[in-house]
Amino acid sequence: CLWFELRPLESVLRTLLEALKARDTNDVFGQPVNIKEVPDYLDIVSHPMDLSTMEAKLERREYETIGAFEADFNLMVNNCLAYNRKDTMFYRAGVRMREQGNTLIEQARKDYPDLD
Ligand SMILES: CCOC(=O)c1ccc2c(c1)NC(=O)[C@@H](C)N2
């Protein structure tokens, strides 16, 4: 439809974001980490990132390329792997999200090289 043609990047990133949300089955990446619940989080993570924040940035057209979107995705995953111990559900969810997300994002970069 016309919308996709006028803003192909926004359309591709929205589709990517929905696919990432669908793979977040434990819903650990959907919202910012709750600092009241995890008081030492900011001692270790200087730049928090989550899928809802990425969605807000997308809506505000803050991503100019697929690569810029990928950078926030990597930040989100690396924060998770840095904060959580290896023997936690959170850490395993981070490894799985990294694997599944990288596959989705790299495919989008191949399908839409002019958007990267
Ligand atoms: C209601 C308590 O929620 C949490 O403790 C919590 C909730 C979500 C989390 C998280 C912790 N830690 C994380 O590293 C990221 C990936 N997600």
mmCIF file of C-alpha atoms and ligand atoms in Angstrom:
data_model
loop_
_atom_site.group_PDB
_atom_site.id
_atom_site.type_symbol
_atom_site.label_atom_id
_atom_site.label_comp_id
_atom_site.label_asym_id
_atom_site.label_seq_id
_atom_site.Cartn_x
_atom_site.Cartn_y
_atom_site.Cartn_z
ATOM 1 C CA CYS A 1 0.000 0.000 0.000
ATOM 2 C CA LEU A 2 0.997 3.656 -0.285
ATOM 3 C CA TRP A 3 2.110 3.895 3.390
ATOM 4 C CA PHE A 4 4.756 1.215 2.938
ATOM 5 C CA GLU A 5 6.087 2.952 -0.167
ATOM 6 C CA LEU A 6 6.270 6.376 1.469
ATOM 7 C CA ARG A 7 7.978 5.135 4.645
ATOM 8 C CA PRO A 8 9.506 1.752 3.845
ATOM 9 C CA LEU A 9 11.979 1.943 6.765
ATOM 10 C CA GLU A 10 9.201 2.523 9.303
ATOM 11 C CA SER A 11 7.233 -0.379 7.844
ATOM 12 C CA VAL A 12 10.217 -2.775 7.897
ATOM 13 C CA LEU A 13 11.188 -1.766 11.463
ATOM 14 C CA ARG A 14 7.605 -2.160 12.683
ATOM 15 C CA THR A 15 7.476 -5.664 11.254
ATOM 16 C CA LEU A 16 10.872 -6.462 12.828
ATOM 17 C CA LEU A 17 9.730 -5.124 16.203
ATOM 18 C CA GLU A 18 6.573 -7.241 16.171
ATOM 19 C CA ALA A 19 8.654 -10.330 15.353
ATOM 20 C CA LEU A 20 11.042 -9.564 18.249
ATOM 21 C CA LYS A 21 8.125 -9.085 20.656
ATOM 22 C CA ALA A 22 6.659 -12.429 19.549
ATOM 23 C CA ARG A 23 9.940 -14.172 20.476
ATOM 24 C CA ASP A 24 10.078 -12.526 23.898
ATOM 25 C CA THR A 25 7.908 -15.310 25.318
ATOM 26 C CA ASN A 26 8.946 -14.660 28.964
ATOM 27 C CA ASP A 27 8.181 -10.943 28.397
ATOM 28 C CA VAL A 28 11.512 -9.852 29.857
ATOM 29 C CA PHE A 29 12.348 -7.334 27.100
ATOM 30 C CA GLY A 30 8.947 -5.686 26.627
ATOM 31 C CA GLN A 31 9.334 -2.867 29.182
ATOM 32 C CA PRO A 32 12.203 -0.991 30.860
ATOM 33 C CA VAL A 33 13.727 -2.864 33.816
ATOM 34 C CA ASN A 34 11.890 -1.649 36.932
ATOM 35 C CA ILE A 35 14.550 0.190 38.971
ATOM 36 C CA LYS A 36 12.385 -0.024 42.123
ATOM 37 C CA GLU A 37 12.408 -3.834 41.747
ATOM 38 C CA VAL A 38 16.075 -3.988 40.673
ATOM 39 C CA PRO A 39 17.721 -1.139 42.652
ATOM 40 C CA ASP A 40 21.349 -1.846 41.587
ATOM 41 C CA TYR A 41 20.508 -2.130 37.880
ATOM 42 C CA LEU A 42 21.885 1.302 36.957
ATOM 43 C CA ASP A 43 25.138 0.573 38.839
ATOM 44 C CA ILE A 44 25.918 -1.912 36.051
ATOM 45 C CA VAL A 45 23.814 -0.788 33.074
ATOM 46 C CA SER A 46 24.488 2.800 31.976
ATOM 47 C CA HIS A 47 22.126 2.865 28.979
ATOM 48 C CA PRO A 48 18.976 0.777 29.557
ATOM 49 C CA MET A 49 17.025 -0.315 26.463
ATOM 50 C CA ASP A 50 13.872 -2.372 25.874
ATOM 51 C CA LEU A 51 11.356 -3.106 23.106
ATOM 52 C CA SER A 52 8.807 -0.475 24.217
ATOM 53 C CA THR A 53 11.513 2.214 24.125
ATOM 54 C CA MET A 54 12.549 1.019 20.655
ATOM 55 C CA GLU A 55 8.907 1.248 19.551
ATOM 56 C CA ALA A 56 8.624 4.826 20.857
ATOM 57 C CA LYS A 57 11.850 5.768 19.023
ATOM 58 C CA LEU A 58 10.484 4.154 15.853
ATOM 59 C CA GLU A 59 7.270 6.185 16.107
ATOM 60 C CA ARG A 60 9.340 9.360 16.557
ATOM 61 C CA ARG A 61 11.362 8.356 13.438
ATOM 62 C CA GLU A 62 14.608 8.318 15.443
ATOM 63 C CA TYR A 63 15.992 5.386 13.431
ATOM 64 C CA GLU A 64 17.381 6.404 10.034
ATOM 65 C CA THR A 65 18.641 2.914 9.086
ATOM 66 C CA ILE A 66 18.111 -0.754 9.971
ATOM 67 C CA GLY A 67 21.638 -0.628 11.442
ATOM 68 C CA ALA A 68 20.614 2.091 13.935
ATOM 69 C CA PHE A 69 17.675 -0.085 15.049
ATOM 70 C CA GLU A 70 20.061 -3.052 15.358
ATOM 71 C CA ALA A 71 22.377 -0.992 17.583
ATOM 72 C CA ASP A 72 19.574 -0.508 20.136
ATOM 73 C CA PHE A 73 18.681 -4.204 19.882
ATOM 74 C CA ASN A 74 22.310 -5.133 20.627
ATOM 75 C CA LEU A 75 22.360 -2.645 23.542
ATOM 76 C CA MET A 76 19.233 -4.280 25.006
ATOM 77 C CA VAL A 77 20.688 -7.793 24.711
ATOM 78 C CA ASN A 78 24.169 -6.857 25.955
ATOM 79 C CA ASN A 79 22.670 -5.077 28.994
ATOM 80 C CA CYS A 80 20.842 -8.305 29.823
ATOM 81 C CA LEU A 81 23.968 -10.460 29.474
ATOM 82 C CA ALA A 82 26.021 -7.986 31.534
ATOM 83 C CA TYR A 83 23.587 -7.652 34.447
ATOM 84 C CA ASN A 84 22.288 -11.185 34.873
ATOM 85 C CA ARG A 85 24.271 -14.207 36.066
ATOM 86 C CA LYS A 86 24.640 -17.059 33.581
ATOM 87 C CA ASP A 87 22.497 -19.398 35.683
ATOM 88 C CA THR A 88 19.374 -17.227 35.399
ATOM 89 C CA MET A 89 16.331 -17.353 33.132
ATOM 90 C CA PHE A 90 17.066 -13.738 32.175
ATOM 91 C CA TYR A 91 20.560 -14.571 30.870
ATOM 92 C CA ARG A 92 19.262 -17.534 28.842
ATOM 93 C CA ALA A 93 16.485 -15.343 27.447
ATOM 94 C CA GLY A 94 19.175 -12.837 26.408
ATOM 95 C CA VAL A 95 21.180 -15.493 24.552
ATOM 96 C CA ARG A 96 18.072 -16.766 22.775
ATOM 97 C CA MET A 97 16.907 -13.244 21.893
ATOM 98 C CA ARG A 98 20.364 -12.417 20.521
ATOM 99 C CA GLU A 99 20.303 -15.516 18.275
ATOM 100 C CA GLN A 100 16.731 -15.083 17.053
ATOM 101 C CA GLY A 101 16.915 -11.308 16.744
ATOM 102 C CA ASN A 102 20.185 -11.317 14.807
ATOM 103 C CA THR A 103 18.720 -13.777 12.314
ATOM 104 C CA LEU A 104 15.637 -11.567 11.770
ATOM 105 C CA ILE A 105 17.601 -8.309 11.512
ATOM 106 C CA GLU A 106 20.318 -9.663 9.195
ATOM 107 C CA GLN A 107 17.618 -11.053 6.892
ATOM 108 C CA ALA A 108 15.907 -7.631 6.804
ATOM 109 C CA ARG A 109 19.249 -5.986 5.895
ATOM 110 C CA LYS A 110 19.594 -8.460 2.994
ATOM 111 C CA ASP A 111 16.010 -7.975 1.843
ATOM 112 C CA TYR A 112 16.187 -4.149 2.061
ATOM 113 C CA PRO A 113 19.832 -3.142 1.466
ATOM 114 C CA ASP A 114 18.786 0.382 0.505
ATOM 115 C CA LEU A 115 17.306 0.874 4.015
ATOM 116 C CA ASP A 116 20.543 0.024 5.786
HETATM 117 C C1 LIG B 1 9.050 -7.396 38.704
HETATM 118 C C2 LIG B 1 10.512 -7.724 38.797
HETATM 119 O O1 LIG B 1 11.031 -7.654 37.460
HETATM 120 C C3 LIG B 1 12.335 -7.941 37.368
HETATM 121 O O2 LIG B 1 13.062 -8.180 38.313
HETATM 122 C C4 LIG B 1 12.874 -7.900 35.994
HETATM 123 C C5 LIG B 1 11.973 -7.802 34.935
HETATM 124 C C6 LIG B 1 12.454 -7.777 33.639
HETATM 125 C C7 LIG B 1 13.828 -7.847 33.404
HETATM 126 C C8 LIG B 1 14.724 -7.932 34.491
HETATM 127 C C9 LIG B 1 14.232 -7.963 35.784
HETATM 128 N N1 LIG B 1 16.071 -8.001 34.224
HETATM 129 C C10 LIG B 1 16.593 -7.870 33.007
HETATM 130 O O3 LIG B 1 17.823 -7.928 32.822
HETATM 131 C C11 LIG B 1 15.699 -7.610 31.839
HETATM 132 C C12 LIG B 1 16.142 -8.417 30.640
HETATM 133 N N2 LIG B 1 14.318 -7.858 32.147
#
